[in-house]
XYZ file of C-alpha atoms in Angstrom:
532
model
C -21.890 -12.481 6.558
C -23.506 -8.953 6.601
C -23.403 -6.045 8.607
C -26.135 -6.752 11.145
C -25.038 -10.542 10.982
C -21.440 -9.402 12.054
C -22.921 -7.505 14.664
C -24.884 -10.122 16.059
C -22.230 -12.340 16.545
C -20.237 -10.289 18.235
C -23.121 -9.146 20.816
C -23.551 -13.616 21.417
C -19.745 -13.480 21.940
C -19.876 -10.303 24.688
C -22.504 -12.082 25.765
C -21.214 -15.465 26.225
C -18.220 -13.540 28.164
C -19.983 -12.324 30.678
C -19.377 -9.010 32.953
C -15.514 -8.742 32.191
C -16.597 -7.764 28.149
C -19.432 -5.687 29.403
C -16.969 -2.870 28.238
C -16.583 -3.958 24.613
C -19.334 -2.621 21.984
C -20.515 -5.190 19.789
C -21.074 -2.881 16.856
C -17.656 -1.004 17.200
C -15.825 -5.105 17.282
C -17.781 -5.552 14.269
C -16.270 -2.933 12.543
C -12.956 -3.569 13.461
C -13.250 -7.131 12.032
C -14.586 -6.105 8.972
C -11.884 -3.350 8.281
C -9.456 -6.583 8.699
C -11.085 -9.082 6.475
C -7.581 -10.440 5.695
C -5.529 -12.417 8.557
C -2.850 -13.285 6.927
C -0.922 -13.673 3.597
C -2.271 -16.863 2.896
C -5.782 -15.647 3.440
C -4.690 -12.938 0.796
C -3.050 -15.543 -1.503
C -5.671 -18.242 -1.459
C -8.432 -15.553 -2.346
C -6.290 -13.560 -4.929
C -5.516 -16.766 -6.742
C -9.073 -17.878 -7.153
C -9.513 -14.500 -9.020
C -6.737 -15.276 -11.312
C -8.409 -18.580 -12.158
C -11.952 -16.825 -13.043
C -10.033 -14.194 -15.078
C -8.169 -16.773 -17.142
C -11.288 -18.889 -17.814
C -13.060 -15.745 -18.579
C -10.283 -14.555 -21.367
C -10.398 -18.413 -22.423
C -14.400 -17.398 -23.234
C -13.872 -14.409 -24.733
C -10.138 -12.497 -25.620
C -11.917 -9.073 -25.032
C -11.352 -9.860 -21.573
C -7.585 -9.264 -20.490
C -6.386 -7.952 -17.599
C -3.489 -5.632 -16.665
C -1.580 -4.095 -14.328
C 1.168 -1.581 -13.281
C 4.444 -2.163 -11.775
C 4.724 -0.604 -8.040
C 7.767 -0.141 -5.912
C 6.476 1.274 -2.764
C 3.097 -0.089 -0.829
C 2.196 3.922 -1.123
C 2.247 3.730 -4.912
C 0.207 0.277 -5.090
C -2.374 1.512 -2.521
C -3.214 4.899 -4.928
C -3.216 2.952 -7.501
C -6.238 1.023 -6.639
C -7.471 3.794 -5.272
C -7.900 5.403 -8.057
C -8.872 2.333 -10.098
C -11.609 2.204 -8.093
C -12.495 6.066 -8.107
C -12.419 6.347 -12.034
C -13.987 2.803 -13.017
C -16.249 1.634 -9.470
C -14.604 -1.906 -9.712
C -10.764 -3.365 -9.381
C -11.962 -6.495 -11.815
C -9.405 -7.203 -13.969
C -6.850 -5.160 -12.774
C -3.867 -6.236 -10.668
C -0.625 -5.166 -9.322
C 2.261 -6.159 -10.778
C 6.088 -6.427 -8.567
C 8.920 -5.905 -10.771
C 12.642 -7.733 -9.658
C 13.904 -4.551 -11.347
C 12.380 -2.100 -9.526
C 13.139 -3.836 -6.295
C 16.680 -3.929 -7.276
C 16.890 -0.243 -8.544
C 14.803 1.134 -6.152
C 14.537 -1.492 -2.571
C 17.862 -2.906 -1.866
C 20.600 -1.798 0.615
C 22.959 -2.073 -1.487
C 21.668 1.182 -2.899
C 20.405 1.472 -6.991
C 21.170 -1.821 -8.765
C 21.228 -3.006 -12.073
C 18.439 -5.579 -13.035
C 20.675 -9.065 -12.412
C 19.657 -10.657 -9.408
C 21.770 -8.909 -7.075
C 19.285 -7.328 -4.214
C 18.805 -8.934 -1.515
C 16.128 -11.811 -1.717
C 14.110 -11.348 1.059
C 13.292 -7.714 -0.505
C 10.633 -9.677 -2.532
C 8.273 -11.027 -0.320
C 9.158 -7.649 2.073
C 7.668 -5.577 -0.553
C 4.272 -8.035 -1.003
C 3.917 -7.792 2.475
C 4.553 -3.924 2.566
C 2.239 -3.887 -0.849
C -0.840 -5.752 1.112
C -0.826 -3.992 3.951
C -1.314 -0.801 2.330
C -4.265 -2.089 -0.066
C -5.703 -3.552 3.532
C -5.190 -0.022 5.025
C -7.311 1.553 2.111
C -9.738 -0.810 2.954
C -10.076 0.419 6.637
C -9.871 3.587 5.949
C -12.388 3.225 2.965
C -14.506 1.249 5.262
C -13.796 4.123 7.987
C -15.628 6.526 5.853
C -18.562 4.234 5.238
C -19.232 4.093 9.371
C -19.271 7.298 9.997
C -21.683 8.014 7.212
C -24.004 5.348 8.687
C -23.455 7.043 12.208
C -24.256 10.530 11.185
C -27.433 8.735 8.966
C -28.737 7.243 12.238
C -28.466 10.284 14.092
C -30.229 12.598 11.900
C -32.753 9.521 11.393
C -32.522 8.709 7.706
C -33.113 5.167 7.995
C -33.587 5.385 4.296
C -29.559 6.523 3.800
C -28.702 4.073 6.835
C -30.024 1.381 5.112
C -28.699 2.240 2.090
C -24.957 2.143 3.437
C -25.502 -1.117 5.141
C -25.991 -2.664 1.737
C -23.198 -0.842 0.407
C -20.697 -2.433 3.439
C -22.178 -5.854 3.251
C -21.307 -5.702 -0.728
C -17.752 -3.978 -0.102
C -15.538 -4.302 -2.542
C -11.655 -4.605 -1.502
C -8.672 -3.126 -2.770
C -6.928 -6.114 -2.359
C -5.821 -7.636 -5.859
C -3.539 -10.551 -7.413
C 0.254 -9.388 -6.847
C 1.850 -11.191 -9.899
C 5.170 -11.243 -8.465
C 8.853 -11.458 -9.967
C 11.231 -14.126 -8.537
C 13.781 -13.388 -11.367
C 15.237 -16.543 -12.150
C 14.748 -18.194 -8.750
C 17.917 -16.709 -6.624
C 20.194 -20.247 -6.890
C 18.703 -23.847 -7.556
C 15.764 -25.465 -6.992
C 15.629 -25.649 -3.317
C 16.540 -21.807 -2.962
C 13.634 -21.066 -5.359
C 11.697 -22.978 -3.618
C 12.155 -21.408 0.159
C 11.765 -18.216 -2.064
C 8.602 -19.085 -3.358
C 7.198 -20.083 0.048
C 8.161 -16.245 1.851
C 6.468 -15.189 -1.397
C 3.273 -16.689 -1.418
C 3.252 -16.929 2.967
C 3.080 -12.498 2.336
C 0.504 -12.872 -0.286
C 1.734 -13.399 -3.692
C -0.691 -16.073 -5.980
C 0.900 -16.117 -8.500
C 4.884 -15.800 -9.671
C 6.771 -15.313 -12.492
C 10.491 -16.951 -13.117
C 12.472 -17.076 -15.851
C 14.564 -19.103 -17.582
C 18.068 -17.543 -16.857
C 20.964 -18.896 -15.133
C 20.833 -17.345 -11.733
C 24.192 -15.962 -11.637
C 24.596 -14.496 -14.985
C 21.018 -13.128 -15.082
C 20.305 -10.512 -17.078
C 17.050 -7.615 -17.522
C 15.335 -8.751 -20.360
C 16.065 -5.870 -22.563
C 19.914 -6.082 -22.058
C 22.555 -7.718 -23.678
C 24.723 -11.135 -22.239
C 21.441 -13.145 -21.635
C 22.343 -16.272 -20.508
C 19.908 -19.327 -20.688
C 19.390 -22.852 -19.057
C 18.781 -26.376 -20.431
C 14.879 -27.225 -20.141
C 15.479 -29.614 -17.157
C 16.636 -27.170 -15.182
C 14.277 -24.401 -15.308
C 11.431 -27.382 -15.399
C 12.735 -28.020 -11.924
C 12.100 -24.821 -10.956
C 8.672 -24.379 -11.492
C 8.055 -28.120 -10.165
C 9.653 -26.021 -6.744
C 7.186 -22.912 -7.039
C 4.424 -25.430 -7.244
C 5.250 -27.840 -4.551
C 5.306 -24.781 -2.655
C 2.049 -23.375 -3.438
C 0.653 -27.135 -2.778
C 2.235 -27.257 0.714
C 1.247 -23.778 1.997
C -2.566 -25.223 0.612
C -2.829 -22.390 -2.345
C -3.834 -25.067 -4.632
C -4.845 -22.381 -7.118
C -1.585 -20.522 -7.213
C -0.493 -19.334 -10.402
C 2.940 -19.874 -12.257
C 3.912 -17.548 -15.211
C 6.946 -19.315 -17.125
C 9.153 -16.273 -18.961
C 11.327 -17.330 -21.472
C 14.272 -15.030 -22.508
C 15.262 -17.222 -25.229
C 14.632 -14.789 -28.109
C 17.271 -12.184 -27.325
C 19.568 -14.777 -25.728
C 22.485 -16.374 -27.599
C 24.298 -18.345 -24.750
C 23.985 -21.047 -22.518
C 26.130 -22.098 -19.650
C 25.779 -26.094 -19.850
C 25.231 -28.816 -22.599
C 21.820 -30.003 -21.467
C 22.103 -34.019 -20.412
C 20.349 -36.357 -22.967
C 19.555 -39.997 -23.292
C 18.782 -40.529 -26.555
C 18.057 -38.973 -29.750
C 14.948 -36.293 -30.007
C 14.816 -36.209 -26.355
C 14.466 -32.646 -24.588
C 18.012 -32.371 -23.780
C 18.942 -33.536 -27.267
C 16.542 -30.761 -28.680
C 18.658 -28.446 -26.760
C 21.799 -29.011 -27.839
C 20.476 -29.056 -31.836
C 20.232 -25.385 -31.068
C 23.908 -24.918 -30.343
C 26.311 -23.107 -32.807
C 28.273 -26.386 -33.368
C 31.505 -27.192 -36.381
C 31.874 -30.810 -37.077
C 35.220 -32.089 -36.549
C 37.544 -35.182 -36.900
C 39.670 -37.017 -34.464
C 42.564 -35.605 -35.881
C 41.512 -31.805 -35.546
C 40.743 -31.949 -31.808
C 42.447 -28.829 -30.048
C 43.208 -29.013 -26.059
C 40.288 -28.974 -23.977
C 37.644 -29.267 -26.361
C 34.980 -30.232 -25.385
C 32.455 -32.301 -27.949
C 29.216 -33.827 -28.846
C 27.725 -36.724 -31.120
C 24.984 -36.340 -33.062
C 23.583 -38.284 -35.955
C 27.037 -40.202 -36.310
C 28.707 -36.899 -36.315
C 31.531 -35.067 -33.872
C 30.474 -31.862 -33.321
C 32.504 -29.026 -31.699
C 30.387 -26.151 -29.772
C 31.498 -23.219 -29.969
C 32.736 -22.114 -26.889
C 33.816 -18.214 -25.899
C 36.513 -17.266 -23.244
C 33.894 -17.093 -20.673
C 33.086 -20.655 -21.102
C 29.370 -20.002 -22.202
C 28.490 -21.820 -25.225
C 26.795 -20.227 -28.480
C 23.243 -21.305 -30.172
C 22.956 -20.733 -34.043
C 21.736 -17.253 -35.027
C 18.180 -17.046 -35.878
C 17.548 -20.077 -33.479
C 16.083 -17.290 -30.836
C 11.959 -17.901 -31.763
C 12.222 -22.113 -32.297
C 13.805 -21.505 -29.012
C 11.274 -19.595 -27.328
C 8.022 -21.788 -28.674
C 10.281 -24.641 -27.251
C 10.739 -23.178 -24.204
C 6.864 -22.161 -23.885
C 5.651 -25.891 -24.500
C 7.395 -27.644 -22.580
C 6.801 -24.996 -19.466
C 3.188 -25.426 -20.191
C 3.350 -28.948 -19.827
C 5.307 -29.418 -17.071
C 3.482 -27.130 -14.381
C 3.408 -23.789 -15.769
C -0.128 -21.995 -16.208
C 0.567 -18.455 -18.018
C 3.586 -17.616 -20.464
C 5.773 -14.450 -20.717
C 7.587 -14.356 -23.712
C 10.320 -11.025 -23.866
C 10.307 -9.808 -27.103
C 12.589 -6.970 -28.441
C 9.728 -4.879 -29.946
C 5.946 -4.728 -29.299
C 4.763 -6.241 -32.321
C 1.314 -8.246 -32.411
C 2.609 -10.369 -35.767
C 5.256 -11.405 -34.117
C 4.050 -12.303 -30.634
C 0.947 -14.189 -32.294
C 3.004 -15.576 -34.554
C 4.762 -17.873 -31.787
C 1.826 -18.285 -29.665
C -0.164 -20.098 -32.814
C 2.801 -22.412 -33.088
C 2.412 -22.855 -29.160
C -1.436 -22.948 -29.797
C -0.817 -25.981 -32.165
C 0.387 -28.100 -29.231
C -1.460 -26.230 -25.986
C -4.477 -24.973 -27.292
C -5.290 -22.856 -24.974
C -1.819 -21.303 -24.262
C -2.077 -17.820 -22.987
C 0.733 -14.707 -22.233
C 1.692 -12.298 -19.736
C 3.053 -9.397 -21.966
C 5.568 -6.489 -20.560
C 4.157 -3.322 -22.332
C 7.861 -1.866 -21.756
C 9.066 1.210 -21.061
C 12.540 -0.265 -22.644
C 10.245 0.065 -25.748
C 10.465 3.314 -27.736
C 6.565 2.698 -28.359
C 6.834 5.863 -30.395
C 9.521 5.539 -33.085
C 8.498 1.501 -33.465
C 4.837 2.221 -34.276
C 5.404 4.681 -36.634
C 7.733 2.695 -38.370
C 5.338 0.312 -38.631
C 3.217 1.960 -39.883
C 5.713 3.512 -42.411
C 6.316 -0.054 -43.278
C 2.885 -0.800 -44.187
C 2.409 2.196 -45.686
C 5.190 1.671 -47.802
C 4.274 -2.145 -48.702
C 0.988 -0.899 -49.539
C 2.541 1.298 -52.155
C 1.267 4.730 -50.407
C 3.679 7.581 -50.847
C 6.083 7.710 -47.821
C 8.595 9.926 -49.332
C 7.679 12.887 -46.706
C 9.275 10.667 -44.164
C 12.641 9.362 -43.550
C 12.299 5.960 -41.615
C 14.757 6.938 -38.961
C 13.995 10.278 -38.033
C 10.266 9.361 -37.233
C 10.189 10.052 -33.262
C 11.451 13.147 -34.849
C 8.354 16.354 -32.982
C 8.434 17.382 -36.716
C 5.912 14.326 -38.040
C 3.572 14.808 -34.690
C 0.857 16.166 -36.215
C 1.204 13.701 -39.363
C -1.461 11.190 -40.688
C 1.347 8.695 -39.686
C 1.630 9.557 -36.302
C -2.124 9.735 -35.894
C -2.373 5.843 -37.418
C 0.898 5.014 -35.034
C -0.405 6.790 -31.732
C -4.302 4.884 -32.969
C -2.134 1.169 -33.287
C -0.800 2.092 -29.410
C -3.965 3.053 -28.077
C -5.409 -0.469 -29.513
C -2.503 -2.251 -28.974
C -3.381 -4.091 -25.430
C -7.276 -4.749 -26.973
C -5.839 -6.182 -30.640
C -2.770 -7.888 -28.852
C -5.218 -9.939 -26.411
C -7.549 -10.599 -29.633
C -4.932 -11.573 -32.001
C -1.566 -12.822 -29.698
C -3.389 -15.066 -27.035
C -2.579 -12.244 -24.598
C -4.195 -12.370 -21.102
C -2.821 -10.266 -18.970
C -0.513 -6.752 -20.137
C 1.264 -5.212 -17.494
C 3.735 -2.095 -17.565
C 6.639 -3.629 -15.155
C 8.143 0.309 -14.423
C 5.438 2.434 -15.147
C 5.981 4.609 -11.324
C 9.737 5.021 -11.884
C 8.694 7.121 -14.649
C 6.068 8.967 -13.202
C 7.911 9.733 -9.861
C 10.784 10.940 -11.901
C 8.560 13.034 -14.181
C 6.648 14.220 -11.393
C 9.160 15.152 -9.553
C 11.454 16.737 -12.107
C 8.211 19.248 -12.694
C 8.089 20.046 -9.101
C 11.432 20.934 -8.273
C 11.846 22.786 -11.834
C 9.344 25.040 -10.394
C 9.045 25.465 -6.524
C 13.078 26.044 -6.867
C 12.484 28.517 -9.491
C 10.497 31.497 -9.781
C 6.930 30.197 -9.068
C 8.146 29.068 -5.616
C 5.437 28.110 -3.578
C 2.884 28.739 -6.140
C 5.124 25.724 -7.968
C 3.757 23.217 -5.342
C -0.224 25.066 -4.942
C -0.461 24.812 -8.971
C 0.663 21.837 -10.518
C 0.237 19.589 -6.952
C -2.533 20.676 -4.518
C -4.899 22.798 -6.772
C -4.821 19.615 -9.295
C -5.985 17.402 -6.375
C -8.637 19.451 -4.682
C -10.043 19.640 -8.301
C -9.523 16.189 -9.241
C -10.748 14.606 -6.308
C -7.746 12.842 -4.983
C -7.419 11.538 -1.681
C -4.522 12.427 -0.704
C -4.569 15.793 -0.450
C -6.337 15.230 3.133
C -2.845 13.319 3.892
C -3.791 13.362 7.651
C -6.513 11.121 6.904
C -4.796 9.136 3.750
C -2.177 7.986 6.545
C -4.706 6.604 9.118
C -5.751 9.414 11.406
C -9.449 8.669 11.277
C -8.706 5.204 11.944
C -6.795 5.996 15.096
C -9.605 8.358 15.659
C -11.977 5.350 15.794
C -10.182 3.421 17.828
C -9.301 5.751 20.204
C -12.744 5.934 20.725
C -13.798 2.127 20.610
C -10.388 1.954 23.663
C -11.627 5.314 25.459
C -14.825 6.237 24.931
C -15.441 9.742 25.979
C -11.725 10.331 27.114
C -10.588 9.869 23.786
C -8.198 12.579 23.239
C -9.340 12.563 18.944
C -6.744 13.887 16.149
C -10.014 14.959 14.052
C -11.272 18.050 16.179
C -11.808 21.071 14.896
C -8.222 22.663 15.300
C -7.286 20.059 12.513
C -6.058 22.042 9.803
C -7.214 19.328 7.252
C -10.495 20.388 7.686
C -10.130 23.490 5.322
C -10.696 20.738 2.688
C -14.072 19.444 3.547
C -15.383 22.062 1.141
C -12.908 20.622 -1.703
């Protein structure tokens, strides 16, 4: 519906109403509904999703089309974000947010700083999608804000040429609202609990969420040690939860990303059940770590399996986990990803130790082979030394190539010594391609950084208080902070107005009229940067 539309409406409404909405201003009720486009997180969810869907058919057309995303912690951080996504670039297509279970859990939970195993509280989840939403919504009223007052001061100095010309621009608005791809870890108990989960999730916004294939209780961050995988049955259950619950709360397009942890992980807690031979359960339990045994050599309380005619013993450790065969870790993973995929699961995440395109695309052509048009998730990590592994691989193929490498010692390469090398040009070339050649070559769809703003607050912040509490003092702060903003054009430096003051302003005037007691007057010291 337009502008004008919108308006028009609302005057039939007033109308309808008689004397008693005499008081209310068509035009300013427009506004207001149009600054609040959203009603709810299902609204957001339902129209978020349908986004996802275009994207994925897009990449399916043509790989040069991947999306991405940053991790956020804090609606603040998620709202500048697309801010400035849509400051630099004039569209948010193809980029989303992206809620990390480890941030929450380092940064979010009463508890205080947590490790990344599932231990926050887990209504902090959908809190922070909520919290997330109605901070991209608020940049949206304020944008919108902006855009009104234009079109007022255009009408007044009778530019109908200018008026005009913003009334196209707010009927073709575009929001700030984006998918949330959102982390449930691995679902917070069984089924049912991932289920009620999911529901708060998607009910605040989220179209689309990521679990993984962890026990619960003995989960583990990705890039640690003591990962601690289910049987297939079990996780499969879980995602048959998420999507009964996107079916129910009538997000029919909601998204489910399947992570498997199964290439770092060397333990499961159960035996998966099986029925007969080559079943999923039974292609399970091939993986464990297993010694074949007699009657005779049973110890106490060993526990056993039969396969093929043959007692086998798993090997169990003293916490009662039980072992899979070394270099099981990627048969595991492309089992893990097929079976996901056909059981419910749209998207893939597949944690790798290393960002290495031969070895993601390796797995997702042996995935390909079954699910043709299998497609990943990919955590560009900052557990990665992205430094010291691409110049090693590039030492590598330098070195299999037969080109000298003796100036370099394999090791040492993060080393500030080789930064101005041919071989750190190549590696920091490889990194800037990496998300383009990774999407072309290792069926990557979407790239995401899960803790991108941990690091920049902590960098950011580390360079402020080195210098306001040292010897540049104030000029610490006017330097490196507000001199870089007025410059750069960001936002926030008119905070007053970044934190709704204008808005208020409106209303107070929609509510008041000419009593309107207005926070924008001239005595408003954030007018010294109207000049910026």
């Amino acid at each position: 519906m337009t502008y004008q539309n919108q308006i028009t409406t609302m005057q039939g409404l007033i109308a309808g109403n008689g004397a008693p909405w005499n008081a209310i201003d068509a035009e300013s009720a427009a506004r207001m509904k149009l600054q609040n486009r959203f009603q709810s997180g299902l609204d957001i969810a339902r129209y978020t999703a349908k986004i996802m869907r275009d994207d994925m058919a897009a990449y399916d057309a043509d790989p040069a089309a991947y999306t991405q995303s940053l991790g956020c912690w804090h609606g603040f951080i998620g709202q500048q974000k697309m801010i400035s996504i849509k400051k630099h670039f004039g569209t948010t297509k193809g980029r989303y947010l992206y809620l990390s279970g480890w941030m929450i859990a380092a940064l979010r939970s009463e508890f205080g700083p947590l490790p990344d195993q599932s231990m926050h509280e887990k209504t902090s989840v959908p809190a922070l999608i909520e919290e997330l939403y109605t901070f991209l919504r608020q940049a949206d009223a304020r944008e919108l804000g902006g855009m009104f007052r234009e079109l007022d001061k255009a009408r007044e100095a009778g530019d109908e040429v200018e008026a005009k010309r913003l009334e196209h621009a707010i009927d073709n608005y575009e929001t700030h609202v984006v998918p949330i791809i959102a982390d449930i870890d691995a679902g917070f108990g069984n089924a049912e609990a991932t289920y009620l989960l999911a529901k708060k999730m998607i009910e605040a916004g989220a179209c689309a969420i990521q679990i993984e294939n962890q026990v619960s209780d003995e989960k583990q961050c990705g890039h640690q040690d003591g990962k601690v995988t289910v049987p297939h049955e079990d996780f499969l259950a879980k995602i048959r939860a998420i999507r009964y619950a996107f079916l129910e709360l009538g997000v029919d397009d909601g998204v489910i990303v399947a992570r498997t942890d199964s290439l770092g992980a060397g333990l499961t807690k159960q035996i998966a059940f099986t029925k007969e031979p080559g079943d999923l359960g039974d292609q399970y339990n091939a993986f464990l770590d297993c010694d074949e045994v007699a009657a005779n050599e049973l110890g106490n309380g060993d526990v056993l399996i039969s396969r093929e005619g043959k007692l086998l013993r798993p090997k169990r450790l003293p916490s009662n986990l039980y072992q899979f065969s070394a270099g099981t870790g990627e048969d595991r993973c492309v089992l893990d990803c097929i079976t996901s995929l056909q059981n419910g699961a749209d998207l893939l995440w597949i944690e790798t130790e290393k960002p290495h395109i031969g070895q993601i695309g390796g797995m997702v052509d042996r995935i390909r082979e079954v699910i043709p048009n299998a497609k990943l998730v990919y955590n560009n990590s900052p557990s990665f030394n992205w430094t010291l592994n691409f110049r090693q691989q590039v030492y590598d193929a330098w070195e299999a190539d037969g080109k000298d490498v003796s100036a370099f010692e394999r090791d040492r390469l993060m080393s500030v010594d080789y930064d101005s090398t041919e071989l750190a040009a190549e590696a920091d070339e490889r990194i800037r391609t990496f998300q383009k050649d990774a999407a072309a070559q290792a069926g990557i769809f979407h790239h995401l950084i899960t803790l991108p703003t941990y690091h920049t607050a902590a960098l950011s912040t580390d360079n402020l208080a080195k210098r306001y509490f040292g010897e540049e003092g104030m000029l610490g702060y006017v330097k490196q902070v507000q001199r870089r903003e007025i410059r750069e054009g960001i936002a926030c430096v008119k905070h007053q107005n970044m934190a709704g003051s204008d808005i208020g302003d409106d209303h107070k005037e929609y509510f008041a009229g000419e009593a309107a007691l207005k926070a924008a007057g001239e005595d408003n010291t954030m007018n010294q940067f109207e000049a910026a």
